[in-house]
GROMACS .gro file of C-alpha atoms in nm:
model
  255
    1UNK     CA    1   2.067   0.190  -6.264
    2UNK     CA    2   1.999  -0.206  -6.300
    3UNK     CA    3   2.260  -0.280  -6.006
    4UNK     CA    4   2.106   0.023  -5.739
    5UNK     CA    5   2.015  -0.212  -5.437
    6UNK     CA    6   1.949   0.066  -5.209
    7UNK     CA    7   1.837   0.465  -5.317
    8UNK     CA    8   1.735   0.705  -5.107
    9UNK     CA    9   1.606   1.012  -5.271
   10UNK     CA   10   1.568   1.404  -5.056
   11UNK     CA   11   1.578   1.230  -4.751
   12UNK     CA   12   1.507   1.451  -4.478
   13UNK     CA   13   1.395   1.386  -4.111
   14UNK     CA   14   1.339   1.705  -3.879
   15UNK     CA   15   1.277   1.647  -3.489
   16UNK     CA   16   1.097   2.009  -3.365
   17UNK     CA   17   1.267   2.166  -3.578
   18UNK     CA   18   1.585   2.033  -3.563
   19UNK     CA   19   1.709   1.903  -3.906
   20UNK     CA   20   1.892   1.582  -3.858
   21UNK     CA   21   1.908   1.471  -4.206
   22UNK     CA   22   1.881   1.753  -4.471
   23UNK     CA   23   1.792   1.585  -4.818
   24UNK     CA   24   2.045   1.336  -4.862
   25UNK     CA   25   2.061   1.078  -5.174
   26UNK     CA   26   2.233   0.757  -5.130
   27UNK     CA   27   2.301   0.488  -5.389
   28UNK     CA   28   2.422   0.184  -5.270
   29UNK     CA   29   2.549  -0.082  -5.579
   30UNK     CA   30   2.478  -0.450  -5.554
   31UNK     CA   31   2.749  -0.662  -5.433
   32UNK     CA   32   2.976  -0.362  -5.279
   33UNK     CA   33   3.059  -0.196  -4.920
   34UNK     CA   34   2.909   0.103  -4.880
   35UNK     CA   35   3.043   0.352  -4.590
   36UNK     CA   36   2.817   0.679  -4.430
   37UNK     CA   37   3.066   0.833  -4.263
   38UNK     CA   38   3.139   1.140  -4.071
   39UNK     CA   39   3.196   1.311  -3.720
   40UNK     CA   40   2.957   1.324  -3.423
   41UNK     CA   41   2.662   1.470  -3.485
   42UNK     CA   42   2.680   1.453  -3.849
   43UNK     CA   43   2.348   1.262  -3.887
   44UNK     CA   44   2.436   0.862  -4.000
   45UNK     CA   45   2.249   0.693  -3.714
   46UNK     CA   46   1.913   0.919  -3.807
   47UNK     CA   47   2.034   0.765  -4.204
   48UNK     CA   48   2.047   0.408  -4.062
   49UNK     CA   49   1.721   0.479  -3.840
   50UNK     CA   50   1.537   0.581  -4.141
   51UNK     CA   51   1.681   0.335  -4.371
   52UNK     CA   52   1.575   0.045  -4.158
   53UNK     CA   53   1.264   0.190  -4.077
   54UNK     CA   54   1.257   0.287  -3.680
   55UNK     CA   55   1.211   0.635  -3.785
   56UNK     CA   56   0.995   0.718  -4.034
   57UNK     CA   57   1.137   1.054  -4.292
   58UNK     CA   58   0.956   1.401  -4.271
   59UNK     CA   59   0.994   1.390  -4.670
   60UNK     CA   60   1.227   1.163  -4.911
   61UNK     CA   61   1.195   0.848  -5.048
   62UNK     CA   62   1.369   0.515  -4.991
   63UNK     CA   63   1.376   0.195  -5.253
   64UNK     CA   64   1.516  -0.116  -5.195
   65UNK     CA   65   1.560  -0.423  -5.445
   66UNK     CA   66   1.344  -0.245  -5.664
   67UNK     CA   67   1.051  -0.157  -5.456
   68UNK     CA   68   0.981   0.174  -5.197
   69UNK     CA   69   0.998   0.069  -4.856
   70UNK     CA   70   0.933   0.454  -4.736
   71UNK     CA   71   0.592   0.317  -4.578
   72UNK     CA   72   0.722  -0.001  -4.450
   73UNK     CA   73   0.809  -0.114  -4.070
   74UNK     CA   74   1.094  -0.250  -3.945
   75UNK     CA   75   0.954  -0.643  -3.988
   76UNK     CA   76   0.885  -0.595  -4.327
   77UNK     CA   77   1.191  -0.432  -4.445
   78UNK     CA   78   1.386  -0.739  -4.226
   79UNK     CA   79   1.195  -0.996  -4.425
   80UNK     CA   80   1.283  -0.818  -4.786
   81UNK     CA   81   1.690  -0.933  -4.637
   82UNK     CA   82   1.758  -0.551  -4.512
   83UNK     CA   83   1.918  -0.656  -4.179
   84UNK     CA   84   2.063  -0.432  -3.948
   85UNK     CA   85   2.352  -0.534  -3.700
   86UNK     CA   86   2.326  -0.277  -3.398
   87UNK     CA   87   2.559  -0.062  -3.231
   88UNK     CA   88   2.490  -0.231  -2.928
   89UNK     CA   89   2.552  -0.618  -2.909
   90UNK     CA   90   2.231  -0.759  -2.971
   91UNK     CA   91   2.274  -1.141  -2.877
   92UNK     CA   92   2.164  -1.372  -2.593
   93UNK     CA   93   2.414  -1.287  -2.338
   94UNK     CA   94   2.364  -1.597  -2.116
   95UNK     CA   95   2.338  -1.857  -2.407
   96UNK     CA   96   2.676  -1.992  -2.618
   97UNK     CA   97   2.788  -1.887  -2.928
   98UNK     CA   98   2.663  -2.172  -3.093
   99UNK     CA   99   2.352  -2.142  -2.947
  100UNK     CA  100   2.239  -1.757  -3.043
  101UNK     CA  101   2.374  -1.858  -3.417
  102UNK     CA  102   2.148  -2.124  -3.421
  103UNK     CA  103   1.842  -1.942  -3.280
  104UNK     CA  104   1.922  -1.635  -3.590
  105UNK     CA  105   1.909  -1.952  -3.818
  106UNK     CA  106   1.594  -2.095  -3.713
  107UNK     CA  107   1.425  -1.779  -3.746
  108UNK     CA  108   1.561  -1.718  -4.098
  109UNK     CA  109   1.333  -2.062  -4.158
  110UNK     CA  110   1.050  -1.915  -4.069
  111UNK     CA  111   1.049  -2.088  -3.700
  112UNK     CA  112   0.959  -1.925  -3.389
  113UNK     CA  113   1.252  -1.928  -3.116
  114UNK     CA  114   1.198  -2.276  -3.002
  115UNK     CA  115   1.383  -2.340  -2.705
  116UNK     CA  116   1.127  -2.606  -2.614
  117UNK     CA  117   1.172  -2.828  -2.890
  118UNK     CA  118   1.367  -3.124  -2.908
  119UNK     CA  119   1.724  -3.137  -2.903
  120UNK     CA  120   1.686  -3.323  -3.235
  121UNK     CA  121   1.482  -3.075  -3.410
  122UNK     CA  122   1.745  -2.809  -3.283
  123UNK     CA  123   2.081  -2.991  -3.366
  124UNK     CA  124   1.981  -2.983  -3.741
  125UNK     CA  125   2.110  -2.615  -3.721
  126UNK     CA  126   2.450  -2.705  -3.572
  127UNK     CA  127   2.672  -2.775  -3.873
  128UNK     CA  128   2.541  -2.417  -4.039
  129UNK     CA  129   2.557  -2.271  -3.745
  130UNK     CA  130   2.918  -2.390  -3.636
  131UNK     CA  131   3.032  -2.277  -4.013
  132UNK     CA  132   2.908  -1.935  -3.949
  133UNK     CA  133   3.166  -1.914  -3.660
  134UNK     CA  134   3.442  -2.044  -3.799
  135UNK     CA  135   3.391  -1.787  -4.100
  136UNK     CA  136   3.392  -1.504  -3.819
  137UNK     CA  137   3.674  -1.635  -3.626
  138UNK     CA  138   3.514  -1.809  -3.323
  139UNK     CA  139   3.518  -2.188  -3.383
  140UNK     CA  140   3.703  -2.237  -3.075
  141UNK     CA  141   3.406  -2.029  -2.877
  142UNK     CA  142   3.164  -2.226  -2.985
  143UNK     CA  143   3.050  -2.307  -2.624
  144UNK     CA  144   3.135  -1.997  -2.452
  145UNK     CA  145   2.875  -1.799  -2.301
  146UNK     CA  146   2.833  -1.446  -2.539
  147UNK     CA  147   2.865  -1.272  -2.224
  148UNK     CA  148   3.187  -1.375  -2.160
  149UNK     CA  149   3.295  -1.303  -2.497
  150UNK     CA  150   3.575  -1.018  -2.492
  151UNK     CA  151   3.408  -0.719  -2.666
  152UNK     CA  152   3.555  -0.740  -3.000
  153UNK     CA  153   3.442  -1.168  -3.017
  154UNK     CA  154   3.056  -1.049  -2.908
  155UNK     CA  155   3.039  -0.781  -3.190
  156UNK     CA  156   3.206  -1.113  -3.417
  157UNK     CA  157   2.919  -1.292  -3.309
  158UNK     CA  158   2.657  -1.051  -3.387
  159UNK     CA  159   2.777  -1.047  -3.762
  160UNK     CA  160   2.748  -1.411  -3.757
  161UNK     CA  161   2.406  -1.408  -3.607
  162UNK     CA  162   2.326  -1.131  -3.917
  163UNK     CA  163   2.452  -1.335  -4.148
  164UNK     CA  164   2.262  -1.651  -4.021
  165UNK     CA  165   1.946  -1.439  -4.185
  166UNK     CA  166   2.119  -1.464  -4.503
  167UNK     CA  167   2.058  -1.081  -4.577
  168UNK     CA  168   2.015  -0.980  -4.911
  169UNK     CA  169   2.191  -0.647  -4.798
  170UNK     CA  170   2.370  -0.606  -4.397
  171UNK     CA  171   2.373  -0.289  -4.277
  172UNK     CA  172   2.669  -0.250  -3.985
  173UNK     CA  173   2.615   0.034  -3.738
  174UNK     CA  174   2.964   0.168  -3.579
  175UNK     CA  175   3.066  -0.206  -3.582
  176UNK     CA  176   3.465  -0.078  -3.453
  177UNK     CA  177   3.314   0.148  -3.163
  178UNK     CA  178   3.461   0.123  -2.858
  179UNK     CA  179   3.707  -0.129  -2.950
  180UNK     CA  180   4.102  -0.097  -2.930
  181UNK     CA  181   4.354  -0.132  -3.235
  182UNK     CA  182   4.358  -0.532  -3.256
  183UNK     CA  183   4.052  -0.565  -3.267
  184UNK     CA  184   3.969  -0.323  -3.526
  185UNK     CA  185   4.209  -0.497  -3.719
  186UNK     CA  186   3.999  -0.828  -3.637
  187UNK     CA  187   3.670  -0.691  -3.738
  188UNK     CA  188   3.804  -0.529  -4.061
  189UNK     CA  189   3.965  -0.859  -4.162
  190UNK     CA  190   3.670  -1.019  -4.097
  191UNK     CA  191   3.433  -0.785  -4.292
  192UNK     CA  192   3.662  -0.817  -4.548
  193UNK     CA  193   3.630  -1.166  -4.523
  194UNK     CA  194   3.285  -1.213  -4.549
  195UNK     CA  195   3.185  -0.989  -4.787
  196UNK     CA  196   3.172  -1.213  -5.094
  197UNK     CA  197   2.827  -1.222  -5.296
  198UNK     CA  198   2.707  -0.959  -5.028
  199UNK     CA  199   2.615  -0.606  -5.005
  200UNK     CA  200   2.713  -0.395  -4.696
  201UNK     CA  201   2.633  -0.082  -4.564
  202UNK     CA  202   2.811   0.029  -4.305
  203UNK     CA  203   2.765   0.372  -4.062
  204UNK     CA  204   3.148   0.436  -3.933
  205UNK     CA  205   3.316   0.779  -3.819
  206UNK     CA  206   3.678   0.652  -3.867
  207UNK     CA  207   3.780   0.759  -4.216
  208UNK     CA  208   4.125   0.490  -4.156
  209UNK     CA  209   3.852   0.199  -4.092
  210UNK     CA  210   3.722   0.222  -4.426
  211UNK     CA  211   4.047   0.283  -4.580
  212UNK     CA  212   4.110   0.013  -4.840
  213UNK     CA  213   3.772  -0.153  -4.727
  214UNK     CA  214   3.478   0.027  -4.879
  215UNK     CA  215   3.442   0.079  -5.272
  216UNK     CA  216   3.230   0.406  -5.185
  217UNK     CA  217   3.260   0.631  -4.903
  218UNK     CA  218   2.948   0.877  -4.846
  219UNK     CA  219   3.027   1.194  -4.611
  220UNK     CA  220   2.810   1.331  -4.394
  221UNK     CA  221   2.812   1.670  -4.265
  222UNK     CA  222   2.566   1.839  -4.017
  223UNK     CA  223   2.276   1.598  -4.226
  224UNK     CA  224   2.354   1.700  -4.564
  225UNK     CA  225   2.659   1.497  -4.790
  226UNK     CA  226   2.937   1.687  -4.823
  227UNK     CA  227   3.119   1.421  -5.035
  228UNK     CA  228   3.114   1.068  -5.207
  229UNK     CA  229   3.356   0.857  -5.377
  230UNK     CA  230   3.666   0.584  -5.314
  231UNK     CA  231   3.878   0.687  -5.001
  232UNK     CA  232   4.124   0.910  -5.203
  233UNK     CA  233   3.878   1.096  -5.337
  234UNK     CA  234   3.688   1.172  -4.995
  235UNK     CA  235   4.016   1.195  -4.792
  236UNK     CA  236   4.184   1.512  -5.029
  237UNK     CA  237   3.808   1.681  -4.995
  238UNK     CA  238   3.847   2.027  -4.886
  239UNK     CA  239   3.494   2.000  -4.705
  240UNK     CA  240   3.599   1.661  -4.551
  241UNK     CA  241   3.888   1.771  -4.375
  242UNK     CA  242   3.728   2.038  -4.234
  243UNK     CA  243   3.460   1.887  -4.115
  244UNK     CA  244   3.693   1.612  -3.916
  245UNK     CA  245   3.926   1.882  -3.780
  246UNK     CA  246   3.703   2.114  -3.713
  247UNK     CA  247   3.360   2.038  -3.564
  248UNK     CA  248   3.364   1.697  -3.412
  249UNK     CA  249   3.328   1.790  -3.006
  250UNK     CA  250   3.063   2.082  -3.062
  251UNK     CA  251   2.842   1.856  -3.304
  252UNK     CA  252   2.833   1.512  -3.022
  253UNK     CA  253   2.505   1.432  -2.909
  254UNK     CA  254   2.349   1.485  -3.245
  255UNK     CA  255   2.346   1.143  -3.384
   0.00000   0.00000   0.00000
């Protein structure tokens, strides 16, 4: 189909003989949000691993905006605008807000990470870079250091450091781990928010996070899909329920 961004096809990836992902197809359509859900151990980081490259399949292919990236490495897939936002904050902790968005935007120009350069040169960046916060909800911590950021702010600013690199598709990797209710609510707002024009694909295990957010929820089960579709249609699954009620603590460790 003309609007496929993303297609995986038999994707499998085995680790001495342990089969983390069993053959699983994914179609991702242009301009939606895309979740790959399911409980511990079901196999969606291994997915986003492979997707973005830092594994490499056992078999399967992978195409994205119309070309197969199954050979690729990470860097190259990154510069096609597949950028991945990690589980684990992945900003400058001892540099400001503004700062680390302005770094992601110089590098989406093709700079190198110039902290040398003159404060001229630099500033250019500051008026993108201070619009990016406000559309993630931290104008007023502009100048705070990231590491000071509460949890829920740092994992705001690492989608606004993403989106500095004006992705052609963001992939978000458990981007409400860890966090309480609030902000859950916060980061669903703001995915909401900045969605527009973009694709996302997001790795979750919390089938009431994606409730109302994603236009296609994938389901994962023990590496193979058990299910696709909107929320109602995953959430009355037979296969779904089971697999959240039943297996969760004896799958962890899995990926």
């Amino acid at each position: 189909m003309a609007d496929i961004i993303l297609e995986t096809k038999g994707l499998v990836r085995e680790f001495r003989g342990f089969v983390a992902v069993a053959g699983v197809d994914i179609a991702v359509r242009e301009g939606t949000i895309h979740a790959l859900i399911g409980p511990n151990g079901a196999g969606k980081t291994t997915c986003f691993n492979l997707l973005t490259k830092f594994l490499a399949p056992t078999r399967g292919s992978i195409r994205f905006a119309g070309r197969d990236i199954t050979g690729f490495s990470p860097a190259a897939v990154a510069r096609l605008g597949l950028v991945r936002s990690f589980q684990i904050s992945a900003v400058f902790p001892h540099l400001s807000a503004l700062v680390n968005v302005r770094l992601a935007l110089q590098r989406a120009r093709g700079n190198s990470y110039d902290f040398w350069r003159s404060e001229r040169v630099l500033h250019r960046f500051d008026d993108r870079a201070r619009a990016l916060l406000e559309d993630v909800g931290l104008a007023e911590f502009a100048e705070t250091e990231a590491a000071l950021l509460p949890y829920g702010r740092k994992r705001a600013l690492e989608i606004a450091t993403t989106l500095a690199l004006d992705p052609k598709m963001m992939l978000l990797d458990e981007p409400t781990a860890g966090m309480t209710h609030d902000d859950v609510e916060r980061i669903v707002a703001l995915i909401r928010r900045v969605r527009a024009g973009r694709t996302i694909l997001m790795v979750e295990h919390n089938l009431s996070v994606v409730e109302g957010l994603c236009d296609t929820i994938t389901v994962l089960t023990r590496g193979r899909v058990v299910a696709e579709g909107d929320y109602a249609t995953v959430s009355r699954n037979p296969d779904v329920m089971s697999a959240y009620l039943g297996t969760q603590e004896s799958e962890a460790g899995h990926g």
